[in-house]
JSON list of C-alpha atoms and ligand atoms in Angstrom, two decimals:
[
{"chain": "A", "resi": 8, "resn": "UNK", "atom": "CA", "xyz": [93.49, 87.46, 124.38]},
{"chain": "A", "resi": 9, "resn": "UNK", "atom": "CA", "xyz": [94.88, 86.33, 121.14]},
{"chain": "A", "resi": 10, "resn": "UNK", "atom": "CA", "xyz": [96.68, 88.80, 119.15]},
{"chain": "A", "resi": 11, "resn": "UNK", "atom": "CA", "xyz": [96.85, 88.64, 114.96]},
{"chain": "A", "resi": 12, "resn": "UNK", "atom": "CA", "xyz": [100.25, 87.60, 115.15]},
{"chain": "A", "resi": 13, "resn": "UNK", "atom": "CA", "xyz": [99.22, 84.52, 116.98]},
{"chain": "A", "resi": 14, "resn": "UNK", "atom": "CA", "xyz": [97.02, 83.49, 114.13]},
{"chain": "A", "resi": 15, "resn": "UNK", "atom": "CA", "xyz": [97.73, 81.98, 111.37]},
{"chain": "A", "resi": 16, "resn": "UNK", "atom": "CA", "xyz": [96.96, 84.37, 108.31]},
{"chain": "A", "resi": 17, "resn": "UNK", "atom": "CA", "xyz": [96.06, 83.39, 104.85]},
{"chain": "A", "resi": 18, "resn": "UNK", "atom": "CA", "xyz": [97.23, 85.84, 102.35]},
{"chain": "A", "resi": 19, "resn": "UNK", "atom": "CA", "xyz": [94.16, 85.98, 99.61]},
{"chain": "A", "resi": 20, "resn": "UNK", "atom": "CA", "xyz": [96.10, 88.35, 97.20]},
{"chain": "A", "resi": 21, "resn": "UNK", "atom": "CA", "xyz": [98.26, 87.71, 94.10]},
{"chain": "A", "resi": 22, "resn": "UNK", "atom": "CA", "xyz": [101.69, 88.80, 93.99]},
{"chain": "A", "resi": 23, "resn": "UNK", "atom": "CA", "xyz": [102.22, 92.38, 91.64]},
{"chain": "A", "resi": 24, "resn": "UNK", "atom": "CA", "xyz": [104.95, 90.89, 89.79]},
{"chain": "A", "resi": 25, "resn": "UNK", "atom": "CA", "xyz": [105.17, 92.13, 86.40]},
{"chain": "A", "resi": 26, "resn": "UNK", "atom": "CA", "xyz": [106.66, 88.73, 84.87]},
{"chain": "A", "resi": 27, "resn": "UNK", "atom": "CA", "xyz": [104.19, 86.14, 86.01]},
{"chain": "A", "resi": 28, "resn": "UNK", "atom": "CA", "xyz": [101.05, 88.13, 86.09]},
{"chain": "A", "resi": 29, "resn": "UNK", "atom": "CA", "xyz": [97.27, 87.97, 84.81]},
{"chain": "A", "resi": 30, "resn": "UNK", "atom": "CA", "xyz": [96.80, 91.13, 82.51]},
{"chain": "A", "resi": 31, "resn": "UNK", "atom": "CA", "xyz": [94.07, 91.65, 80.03]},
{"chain": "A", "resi": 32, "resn": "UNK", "atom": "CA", "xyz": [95.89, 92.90, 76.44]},
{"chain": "A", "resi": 33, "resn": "UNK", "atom": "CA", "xyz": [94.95, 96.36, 75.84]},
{"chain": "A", "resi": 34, "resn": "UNK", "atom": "CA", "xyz": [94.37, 97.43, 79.33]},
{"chain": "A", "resi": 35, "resn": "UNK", "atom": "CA", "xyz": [96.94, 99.36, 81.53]},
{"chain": "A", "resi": 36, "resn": "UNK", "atom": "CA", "xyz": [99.75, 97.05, 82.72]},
{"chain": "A", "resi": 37, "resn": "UNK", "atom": "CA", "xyz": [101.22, 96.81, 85.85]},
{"chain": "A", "resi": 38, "resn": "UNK", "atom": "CA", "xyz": [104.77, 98.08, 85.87]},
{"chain": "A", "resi": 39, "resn": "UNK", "atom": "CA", "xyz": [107.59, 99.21, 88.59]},
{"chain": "A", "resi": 40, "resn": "UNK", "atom": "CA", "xyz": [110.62, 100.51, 87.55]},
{"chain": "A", "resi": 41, "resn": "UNK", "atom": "CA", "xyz": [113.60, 102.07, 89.92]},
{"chain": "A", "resi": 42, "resn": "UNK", "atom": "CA", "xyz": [114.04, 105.37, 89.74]},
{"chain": "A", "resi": 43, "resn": "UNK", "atom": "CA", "xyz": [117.32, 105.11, 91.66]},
{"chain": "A", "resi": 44, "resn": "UNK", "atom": "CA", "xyz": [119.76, 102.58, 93.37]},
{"chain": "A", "resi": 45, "resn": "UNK", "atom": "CA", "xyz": [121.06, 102.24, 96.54]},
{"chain": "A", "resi": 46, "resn": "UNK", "atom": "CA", "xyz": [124.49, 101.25, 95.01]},
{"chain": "A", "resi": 47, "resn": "UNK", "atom": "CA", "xyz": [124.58, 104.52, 92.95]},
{"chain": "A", "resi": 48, "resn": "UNK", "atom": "CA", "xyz": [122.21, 106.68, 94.43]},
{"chain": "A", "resi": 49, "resn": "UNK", "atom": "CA", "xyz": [122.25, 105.66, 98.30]},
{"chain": "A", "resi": 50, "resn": "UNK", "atom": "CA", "xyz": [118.96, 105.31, 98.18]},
{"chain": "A", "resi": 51, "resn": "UNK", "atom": "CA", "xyz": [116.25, 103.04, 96.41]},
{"chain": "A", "resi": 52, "resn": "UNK", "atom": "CA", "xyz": [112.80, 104.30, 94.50]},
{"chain": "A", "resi": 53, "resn": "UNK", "atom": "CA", "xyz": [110.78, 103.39, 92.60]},
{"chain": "A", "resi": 54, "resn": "UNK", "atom": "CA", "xyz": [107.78, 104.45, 89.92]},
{"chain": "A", "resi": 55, "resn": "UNK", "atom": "CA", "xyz": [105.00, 102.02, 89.88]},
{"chain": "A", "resi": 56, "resn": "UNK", "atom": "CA", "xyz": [101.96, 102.50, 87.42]},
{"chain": "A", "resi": 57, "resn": "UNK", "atom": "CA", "xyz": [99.23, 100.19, 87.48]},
{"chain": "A", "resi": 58, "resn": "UNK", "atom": "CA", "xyz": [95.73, 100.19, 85.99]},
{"chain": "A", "resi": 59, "resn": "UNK", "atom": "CA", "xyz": [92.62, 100.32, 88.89]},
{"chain": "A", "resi": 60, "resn": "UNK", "atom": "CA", "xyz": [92.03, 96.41, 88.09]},
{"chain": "A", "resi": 61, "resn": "UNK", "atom": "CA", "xyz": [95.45, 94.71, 87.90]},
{"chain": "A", "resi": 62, "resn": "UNK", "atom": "CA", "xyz": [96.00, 92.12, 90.02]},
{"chain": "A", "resi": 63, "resn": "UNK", "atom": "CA", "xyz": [93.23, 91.18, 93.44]},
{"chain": "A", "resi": 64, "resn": "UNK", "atom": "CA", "xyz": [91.38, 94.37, 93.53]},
{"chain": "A", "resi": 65, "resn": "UNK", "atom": "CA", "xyz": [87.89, 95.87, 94.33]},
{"chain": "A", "resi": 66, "resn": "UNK", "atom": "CA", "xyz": [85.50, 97.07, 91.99]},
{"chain": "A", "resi": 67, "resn": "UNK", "atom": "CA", "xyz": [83.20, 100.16, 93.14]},
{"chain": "A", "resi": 68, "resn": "UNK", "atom": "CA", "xyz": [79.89, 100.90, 91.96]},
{"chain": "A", "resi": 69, "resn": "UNK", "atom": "CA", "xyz": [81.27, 103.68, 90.05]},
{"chain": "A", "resi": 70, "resn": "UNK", "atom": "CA", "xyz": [83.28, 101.57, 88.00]},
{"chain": "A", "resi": 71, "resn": "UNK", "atom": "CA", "xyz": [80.18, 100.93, 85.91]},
{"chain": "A", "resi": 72, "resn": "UNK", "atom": "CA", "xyz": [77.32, 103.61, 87.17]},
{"chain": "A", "resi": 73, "resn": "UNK", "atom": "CA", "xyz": [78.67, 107.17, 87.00]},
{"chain": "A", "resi": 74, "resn": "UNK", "atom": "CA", "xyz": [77.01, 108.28, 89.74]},
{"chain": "A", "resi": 75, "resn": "UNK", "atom": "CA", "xyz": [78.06, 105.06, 92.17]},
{"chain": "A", "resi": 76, "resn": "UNK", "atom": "CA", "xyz": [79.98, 105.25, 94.72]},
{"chain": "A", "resi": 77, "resn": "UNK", "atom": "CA", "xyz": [84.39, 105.16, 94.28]},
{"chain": "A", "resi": 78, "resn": "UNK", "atom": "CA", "xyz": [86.59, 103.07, 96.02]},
{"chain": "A", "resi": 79, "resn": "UNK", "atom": "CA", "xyz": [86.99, 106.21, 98.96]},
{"chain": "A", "resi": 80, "resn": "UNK", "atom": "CA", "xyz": [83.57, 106.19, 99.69]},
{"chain": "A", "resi": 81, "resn": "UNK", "atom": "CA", "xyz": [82.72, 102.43, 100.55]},
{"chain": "A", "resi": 82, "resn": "UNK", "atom": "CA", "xyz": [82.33, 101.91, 104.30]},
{"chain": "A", "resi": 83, "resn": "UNK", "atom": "CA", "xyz": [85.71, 99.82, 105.79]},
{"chain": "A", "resi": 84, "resn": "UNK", "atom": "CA", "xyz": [83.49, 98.14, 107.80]},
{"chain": "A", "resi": 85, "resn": "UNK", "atom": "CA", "xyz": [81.71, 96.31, 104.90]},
{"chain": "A", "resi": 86, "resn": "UNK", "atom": "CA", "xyz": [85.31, 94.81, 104.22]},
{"chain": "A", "resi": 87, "resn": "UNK", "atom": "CA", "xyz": [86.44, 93.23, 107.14]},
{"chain": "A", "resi": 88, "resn": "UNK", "atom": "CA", "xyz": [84.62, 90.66, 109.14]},
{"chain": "A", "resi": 89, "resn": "UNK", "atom": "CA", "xyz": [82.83, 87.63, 108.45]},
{"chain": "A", "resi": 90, "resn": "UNK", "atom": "CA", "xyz": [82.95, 85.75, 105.32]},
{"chain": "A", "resi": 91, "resn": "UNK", "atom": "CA", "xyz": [81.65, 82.55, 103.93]},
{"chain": "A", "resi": 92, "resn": "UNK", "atom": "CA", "xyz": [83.15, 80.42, 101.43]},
{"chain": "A", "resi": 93, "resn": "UNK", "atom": "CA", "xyz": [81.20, 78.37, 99.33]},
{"chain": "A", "resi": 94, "resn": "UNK", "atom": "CA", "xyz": [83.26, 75.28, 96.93]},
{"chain": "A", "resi": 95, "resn": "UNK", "atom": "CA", "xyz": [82.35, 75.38, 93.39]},
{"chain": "A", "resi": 96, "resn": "UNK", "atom": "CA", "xyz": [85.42, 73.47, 92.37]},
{"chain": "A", "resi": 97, "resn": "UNK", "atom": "CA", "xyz": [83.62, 70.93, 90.41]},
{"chain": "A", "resi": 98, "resn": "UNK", "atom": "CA", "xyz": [82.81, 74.19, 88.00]},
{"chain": "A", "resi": 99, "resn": "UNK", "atom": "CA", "xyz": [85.16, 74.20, 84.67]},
{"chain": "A", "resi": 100, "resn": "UNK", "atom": "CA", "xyz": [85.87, 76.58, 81.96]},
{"chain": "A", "resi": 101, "resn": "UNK", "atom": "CA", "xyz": [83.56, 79.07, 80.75]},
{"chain": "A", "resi": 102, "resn": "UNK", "atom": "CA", "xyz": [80.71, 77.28, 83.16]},
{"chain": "A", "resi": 103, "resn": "UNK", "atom": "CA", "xyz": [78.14, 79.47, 84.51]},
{"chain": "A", "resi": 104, "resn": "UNK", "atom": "CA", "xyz": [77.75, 79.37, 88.21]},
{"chain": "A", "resi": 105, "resn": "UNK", "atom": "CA", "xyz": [73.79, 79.86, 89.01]},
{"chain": "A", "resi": 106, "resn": "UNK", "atom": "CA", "xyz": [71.76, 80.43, 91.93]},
{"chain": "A", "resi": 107, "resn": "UNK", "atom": "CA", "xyz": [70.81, 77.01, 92.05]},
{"chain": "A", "resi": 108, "resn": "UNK", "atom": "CA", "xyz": [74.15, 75.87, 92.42]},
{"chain": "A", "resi": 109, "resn": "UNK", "atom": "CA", "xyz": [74.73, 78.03, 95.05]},
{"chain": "A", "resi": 110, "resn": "UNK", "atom": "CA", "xyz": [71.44, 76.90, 96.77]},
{"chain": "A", "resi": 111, "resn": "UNK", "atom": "CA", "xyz": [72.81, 72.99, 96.89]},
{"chain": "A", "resi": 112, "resn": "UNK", "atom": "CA", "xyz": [75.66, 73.96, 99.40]},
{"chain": "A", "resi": 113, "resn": "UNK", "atom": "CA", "xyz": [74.55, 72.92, 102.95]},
{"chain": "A", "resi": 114, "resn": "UNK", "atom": "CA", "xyz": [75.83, 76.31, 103.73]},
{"chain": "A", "resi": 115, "resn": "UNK", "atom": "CA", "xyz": [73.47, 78.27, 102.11]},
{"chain": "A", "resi": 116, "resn": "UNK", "atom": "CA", "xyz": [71.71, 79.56, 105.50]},
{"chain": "A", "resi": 117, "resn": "UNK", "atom": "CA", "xyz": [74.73, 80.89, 106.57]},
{"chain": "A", "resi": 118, "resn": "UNK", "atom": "CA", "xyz": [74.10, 83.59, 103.74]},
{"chain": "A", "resi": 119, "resn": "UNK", "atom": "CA", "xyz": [72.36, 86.36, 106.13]},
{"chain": "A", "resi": 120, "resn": "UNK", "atom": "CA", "xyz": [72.48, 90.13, 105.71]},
{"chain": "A", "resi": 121, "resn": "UNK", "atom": "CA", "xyz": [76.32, 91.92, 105.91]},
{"chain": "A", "resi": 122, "resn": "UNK", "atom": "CA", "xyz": [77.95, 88.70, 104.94]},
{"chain": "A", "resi": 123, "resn": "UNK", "atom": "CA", "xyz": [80.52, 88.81, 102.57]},
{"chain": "A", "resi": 124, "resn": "UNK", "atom": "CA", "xyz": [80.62, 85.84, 100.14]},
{"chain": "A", "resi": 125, "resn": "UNK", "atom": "CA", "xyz": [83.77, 83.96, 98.81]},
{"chain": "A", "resi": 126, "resn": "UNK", "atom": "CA", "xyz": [83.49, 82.01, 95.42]},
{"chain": "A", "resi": 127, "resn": "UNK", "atom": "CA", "xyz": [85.71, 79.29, 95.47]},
{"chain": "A", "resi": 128, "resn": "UNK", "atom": "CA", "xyz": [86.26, 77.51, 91.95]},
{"chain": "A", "resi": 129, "resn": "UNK", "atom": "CA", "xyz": [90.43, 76.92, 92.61]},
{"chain": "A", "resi": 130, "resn": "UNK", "atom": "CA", "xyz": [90.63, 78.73, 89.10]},
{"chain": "A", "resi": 131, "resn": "UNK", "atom": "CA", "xyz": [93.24, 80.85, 90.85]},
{"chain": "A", "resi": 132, "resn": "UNK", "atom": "CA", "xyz": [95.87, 78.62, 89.79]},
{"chain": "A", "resi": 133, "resn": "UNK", "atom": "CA", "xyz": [95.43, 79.57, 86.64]},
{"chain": "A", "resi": 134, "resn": "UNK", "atom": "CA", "xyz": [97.17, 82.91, 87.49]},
{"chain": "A", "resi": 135, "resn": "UNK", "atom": "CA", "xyz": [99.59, 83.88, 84.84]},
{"chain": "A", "resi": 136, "resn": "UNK", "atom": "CA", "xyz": [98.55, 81.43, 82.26]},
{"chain": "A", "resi": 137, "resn": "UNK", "atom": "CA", "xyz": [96.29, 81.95, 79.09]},
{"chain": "A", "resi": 138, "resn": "UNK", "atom": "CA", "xyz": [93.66, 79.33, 80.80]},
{"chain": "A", "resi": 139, "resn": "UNK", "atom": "CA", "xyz": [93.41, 81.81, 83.71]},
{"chain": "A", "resi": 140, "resn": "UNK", "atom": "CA", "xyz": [90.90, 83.97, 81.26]},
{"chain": "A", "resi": 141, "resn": "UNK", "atom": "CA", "xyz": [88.31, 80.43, 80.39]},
{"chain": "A", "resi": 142, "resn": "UNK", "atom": "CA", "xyz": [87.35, 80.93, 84.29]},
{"chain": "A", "resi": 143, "resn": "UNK", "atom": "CA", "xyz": [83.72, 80.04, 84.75]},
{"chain": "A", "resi": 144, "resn": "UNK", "atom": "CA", "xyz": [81.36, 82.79, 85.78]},
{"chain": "A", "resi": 145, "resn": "UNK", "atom": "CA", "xyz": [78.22, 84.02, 87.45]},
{"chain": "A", "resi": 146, "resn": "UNK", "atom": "CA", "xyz": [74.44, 84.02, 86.81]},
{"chain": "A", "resi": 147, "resn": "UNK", "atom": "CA", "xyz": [72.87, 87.25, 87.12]},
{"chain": "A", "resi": 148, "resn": "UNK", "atom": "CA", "xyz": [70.84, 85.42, 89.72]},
{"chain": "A", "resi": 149, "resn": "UNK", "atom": "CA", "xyz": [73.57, 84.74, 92.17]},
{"chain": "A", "resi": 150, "resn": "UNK", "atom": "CA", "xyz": [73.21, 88.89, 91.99]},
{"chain": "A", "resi": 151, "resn": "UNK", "atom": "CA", "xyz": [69.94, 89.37, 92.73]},
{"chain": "A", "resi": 152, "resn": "UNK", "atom": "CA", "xyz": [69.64, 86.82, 95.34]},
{"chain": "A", "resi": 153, "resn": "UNK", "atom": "CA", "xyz": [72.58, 87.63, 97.81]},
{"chain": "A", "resi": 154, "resn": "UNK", "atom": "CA", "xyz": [71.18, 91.34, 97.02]},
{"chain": "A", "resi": 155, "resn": "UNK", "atom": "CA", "xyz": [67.99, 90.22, 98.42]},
{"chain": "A", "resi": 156, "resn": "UNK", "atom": "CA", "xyz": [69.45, 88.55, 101.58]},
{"chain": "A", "resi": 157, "resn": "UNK", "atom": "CA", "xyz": [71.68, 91.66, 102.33]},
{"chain": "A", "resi": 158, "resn": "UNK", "atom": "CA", "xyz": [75.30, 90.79, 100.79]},
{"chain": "A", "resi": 159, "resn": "UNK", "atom": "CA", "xyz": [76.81, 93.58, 99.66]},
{"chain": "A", "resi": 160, "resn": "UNK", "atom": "CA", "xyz": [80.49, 91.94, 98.94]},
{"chain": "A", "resi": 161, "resn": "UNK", "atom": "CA", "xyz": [81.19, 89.09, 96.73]},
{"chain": "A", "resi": 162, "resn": "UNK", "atom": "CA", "xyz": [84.84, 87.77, 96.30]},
{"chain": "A", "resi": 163, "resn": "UNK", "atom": "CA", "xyz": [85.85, 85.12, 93.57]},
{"chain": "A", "resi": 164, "resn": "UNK", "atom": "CA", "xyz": [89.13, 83.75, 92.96]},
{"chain": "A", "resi": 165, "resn": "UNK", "atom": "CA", "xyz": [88.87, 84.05, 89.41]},
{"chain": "A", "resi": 166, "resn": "UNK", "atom": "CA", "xyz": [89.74, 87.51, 86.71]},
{"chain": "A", "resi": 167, "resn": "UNK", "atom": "CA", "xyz": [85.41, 88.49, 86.40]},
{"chain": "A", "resi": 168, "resn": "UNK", "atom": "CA", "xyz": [82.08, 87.38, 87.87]},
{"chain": "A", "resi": 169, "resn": "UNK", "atom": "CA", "xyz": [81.40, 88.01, 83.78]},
{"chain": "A", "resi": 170, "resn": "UNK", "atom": "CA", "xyz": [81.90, 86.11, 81.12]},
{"chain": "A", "resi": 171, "resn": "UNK", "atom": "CA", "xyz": [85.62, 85.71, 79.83]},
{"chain": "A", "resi": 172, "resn": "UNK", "atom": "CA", "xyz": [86.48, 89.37, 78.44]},
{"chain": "A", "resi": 173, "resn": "UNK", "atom": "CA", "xyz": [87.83, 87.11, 75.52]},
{"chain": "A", "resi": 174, "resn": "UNK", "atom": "CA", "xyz": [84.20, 85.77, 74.94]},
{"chain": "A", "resi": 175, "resn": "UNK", "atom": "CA", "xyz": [82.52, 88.16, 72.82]},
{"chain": "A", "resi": 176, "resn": "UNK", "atom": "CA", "xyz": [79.99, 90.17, 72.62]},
{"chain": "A", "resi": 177, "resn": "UNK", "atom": "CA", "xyz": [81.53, 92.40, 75.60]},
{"chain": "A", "resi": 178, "resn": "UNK", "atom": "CA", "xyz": [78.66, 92.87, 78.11]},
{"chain": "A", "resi": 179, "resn": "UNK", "atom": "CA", "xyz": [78.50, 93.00, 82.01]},
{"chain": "A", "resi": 180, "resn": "UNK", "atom": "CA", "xyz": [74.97, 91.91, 83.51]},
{"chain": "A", "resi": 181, "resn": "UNK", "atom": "CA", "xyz": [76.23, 90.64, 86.73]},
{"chain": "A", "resi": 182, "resn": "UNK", "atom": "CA", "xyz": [78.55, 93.47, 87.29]},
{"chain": "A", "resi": 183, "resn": "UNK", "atom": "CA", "xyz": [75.35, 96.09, 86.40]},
{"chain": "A", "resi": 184, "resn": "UNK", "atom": "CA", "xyz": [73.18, 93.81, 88.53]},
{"chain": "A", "resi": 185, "resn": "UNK", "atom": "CA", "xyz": [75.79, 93.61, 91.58]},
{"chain": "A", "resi": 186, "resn": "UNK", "atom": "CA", "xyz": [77.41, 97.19, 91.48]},
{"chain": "A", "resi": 187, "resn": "UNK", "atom": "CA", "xyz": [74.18, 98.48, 90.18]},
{"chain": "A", "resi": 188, "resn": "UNK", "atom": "CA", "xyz": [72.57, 97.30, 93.67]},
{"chain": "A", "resi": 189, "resn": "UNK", "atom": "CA", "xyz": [75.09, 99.23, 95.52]},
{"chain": "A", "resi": 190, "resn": "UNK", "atom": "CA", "xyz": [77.73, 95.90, 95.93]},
{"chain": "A", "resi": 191, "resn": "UNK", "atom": "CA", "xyz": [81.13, 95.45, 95.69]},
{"chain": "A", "resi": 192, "resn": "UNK", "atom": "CA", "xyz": [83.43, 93.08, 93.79]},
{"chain": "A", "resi": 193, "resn": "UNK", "atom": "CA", "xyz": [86.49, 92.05, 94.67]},
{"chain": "A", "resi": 194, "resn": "UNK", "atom": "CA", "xyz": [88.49, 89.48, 91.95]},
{"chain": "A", "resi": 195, "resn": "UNK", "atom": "CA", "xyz": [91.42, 87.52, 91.37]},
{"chain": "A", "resi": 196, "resn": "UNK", "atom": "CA", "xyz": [91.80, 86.68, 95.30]},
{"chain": "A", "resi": 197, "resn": "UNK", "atom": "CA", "xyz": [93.62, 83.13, 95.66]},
{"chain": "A", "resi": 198, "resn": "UNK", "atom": "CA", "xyz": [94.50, 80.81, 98.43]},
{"chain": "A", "resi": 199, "resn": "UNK", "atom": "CA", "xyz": [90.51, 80.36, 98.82]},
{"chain": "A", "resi": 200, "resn": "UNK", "atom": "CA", "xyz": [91.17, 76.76, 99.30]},
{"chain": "A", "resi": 201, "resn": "UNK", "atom": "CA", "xyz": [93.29, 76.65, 102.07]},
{"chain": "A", "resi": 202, "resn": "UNK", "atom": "CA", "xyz": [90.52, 78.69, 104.14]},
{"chain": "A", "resi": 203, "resn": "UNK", "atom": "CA", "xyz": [89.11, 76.28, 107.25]},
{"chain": "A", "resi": 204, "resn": "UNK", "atom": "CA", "xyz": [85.67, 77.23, 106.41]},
{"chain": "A", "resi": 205, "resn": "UNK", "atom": "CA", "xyz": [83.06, 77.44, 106.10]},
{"chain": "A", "resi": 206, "resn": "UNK", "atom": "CA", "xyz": [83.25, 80.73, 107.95]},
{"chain": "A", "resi": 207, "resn": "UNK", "atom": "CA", "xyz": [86.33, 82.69, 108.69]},
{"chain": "A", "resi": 208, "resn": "UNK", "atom": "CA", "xyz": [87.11, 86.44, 108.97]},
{"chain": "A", "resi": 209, "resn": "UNK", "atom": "CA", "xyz": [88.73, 88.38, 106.34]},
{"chain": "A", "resi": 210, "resn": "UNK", "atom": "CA", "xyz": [89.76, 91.78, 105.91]},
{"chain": "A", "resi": 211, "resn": "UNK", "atom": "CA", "xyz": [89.47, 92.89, 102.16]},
{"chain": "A", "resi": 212, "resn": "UNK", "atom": "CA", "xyz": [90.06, 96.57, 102.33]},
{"chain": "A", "resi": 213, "resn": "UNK", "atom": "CA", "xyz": [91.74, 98.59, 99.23]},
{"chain": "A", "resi": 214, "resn": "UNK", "atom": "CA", "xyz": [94.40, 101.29, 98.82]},
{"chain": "A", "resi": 215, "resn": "UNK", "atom": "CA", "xyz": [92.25, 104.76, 99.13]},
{"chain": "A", "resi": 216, "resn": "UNK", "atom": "CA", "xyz": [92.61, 105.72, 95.87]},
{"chain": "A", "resi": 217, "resn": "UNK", "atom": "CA", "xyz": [90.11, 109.06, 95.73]},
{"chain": "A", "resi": 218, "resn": "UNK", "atom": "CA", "xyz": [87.42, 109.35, 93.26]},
{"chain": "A", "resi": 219, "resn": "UNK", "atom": "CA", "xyz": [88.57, 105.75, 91.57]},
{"chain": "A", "resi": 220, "resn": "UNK", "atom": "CA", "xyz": [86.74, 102.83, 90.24]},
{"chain": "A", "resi": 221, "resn": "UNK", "atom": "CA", "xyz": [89.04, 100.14, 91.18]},
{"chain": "A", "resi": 222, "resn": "UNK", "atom": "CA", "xyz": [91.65, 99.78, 93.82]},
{"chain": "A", "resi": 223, "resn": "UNK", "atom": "CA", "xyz": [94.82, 97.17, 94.65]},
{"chain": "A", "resi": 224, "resn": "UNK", "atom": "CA", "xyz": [92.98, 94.69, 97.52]},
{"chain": "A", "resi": 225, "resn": "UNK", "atom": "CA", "xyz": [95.86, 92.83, 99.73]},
{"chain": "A", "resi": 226, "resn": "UNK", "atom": "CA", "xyz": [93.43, 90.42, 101.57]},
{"chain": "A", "resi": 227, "resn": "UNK", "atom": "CA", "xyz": [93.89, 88.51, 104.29]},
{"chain": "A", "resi": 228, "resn": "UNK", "atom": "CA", "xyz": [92.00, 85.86, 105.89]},
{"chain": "A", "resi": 229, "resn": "UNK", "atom": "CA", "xyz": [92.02, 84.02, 109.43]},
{"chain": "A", "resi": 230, "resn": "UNK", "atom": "CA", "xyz": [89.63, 81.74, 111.36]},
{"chain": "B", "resi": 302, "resn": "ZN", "atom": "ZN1", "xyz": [87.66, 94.96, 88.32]}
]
């Protein structure tokens, strides 16, 4: 029997590092600060703040619908398991990903109820530049069609399934269509290309941060 340790594990998360980090202007920023030194104190600490949707994180139902479900009440077991990744490298900036782009992988039977799907533009090495916020985006089709066939997790390696938050007007319709349908979101993952797909397992589960909207995600893949 192979253990994890035998397998070679694809870390899907982006580093918290406060200097060479994606954060939107005029939301909370990550930050970590010691509290005390081993050198002075004989011991190390730290206080770390963070907003719920800094860096690879989750988005719960209850981040948009007040009476959704938080990031404590998901099940675990919707997070871990099997996940397919689809390419949609040849997508660029501020291009909208539809349905029907979806439908032209020759993967697209794979998508069958309790899947979790993985959105792979590459936009994730973007991270921690201005271009990272042009990322292309989803229909609000690609919603209601993997709703339909019984996903309830999508993953994308980009900062919103939405357009650009610099892209006004501000509005959400695949968040409201996904979250509203009882889904879960989980952005800014990375590494998406160096997954041996088109299926592999992945284990996606947050921080248990009670009654929140959003938690930290430190994902990990493996075939
Ligand atoms: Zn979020």
């Amino acid at each position: 029997m192979s253990t994890l340790t035998d397998i070679n594990l694809v870390d899907l998360s982006q580093p918290f590092d406060s200097k060479h980090m994606s954060m939107a202007p005029g939301l909370p920023q990550f930050s970590c600060c010691p509290i005390s030194t081993v050198a002075e104190d004989g011991f190390s600490m730290h206080t770390v703040s963070f907003g719920s949707h800094n860096g690879t994180h989750i988005d719960a139902p209850s981040h948009f619908f007040a009476d959704g479900k938080t990031i404590d009440q998901i099940p675990l077991s919707s997070l871990v398991g099997r996940a397919l990744v689809l390419d949609l490298t040849y997508k660029g900036a501020k291009e909208v990903i539809s349905w029907a782009d979806l439908a032209q992988s020759p993967h697209i039977d794979r998508i069958t109820s309790g899947i979790i799907i993985l959105i792979h533009t590459g936009w994730s090495k973007h991270w921690a530049t201005e271009g990272y916020w042009e990322h292309p985006y989803l229909g609000t089709d690609v919603a209601e069609e993997l709703v339909a066939r019984g996903v309830s997790v999508i993953g994308i390696d980009f900062a919103s399934p939405d357009r650009s938050i610099f892209e006004p007007p501000w509005n959400f319709p695949f968040h409201q269509s996904f979250l509203g349908s009882g889904g879960f979101i989980v952005e800014n993952l990375t590494n998406l290309g160096e997954l041996q797909g088109p299926e592999v397992m992945v284990n996606l589960l947050p921080i248990n941060l009670v009654g929140c909207d959003g938690a930290p995600v430190r994902g990990i893949a493996w075939k």
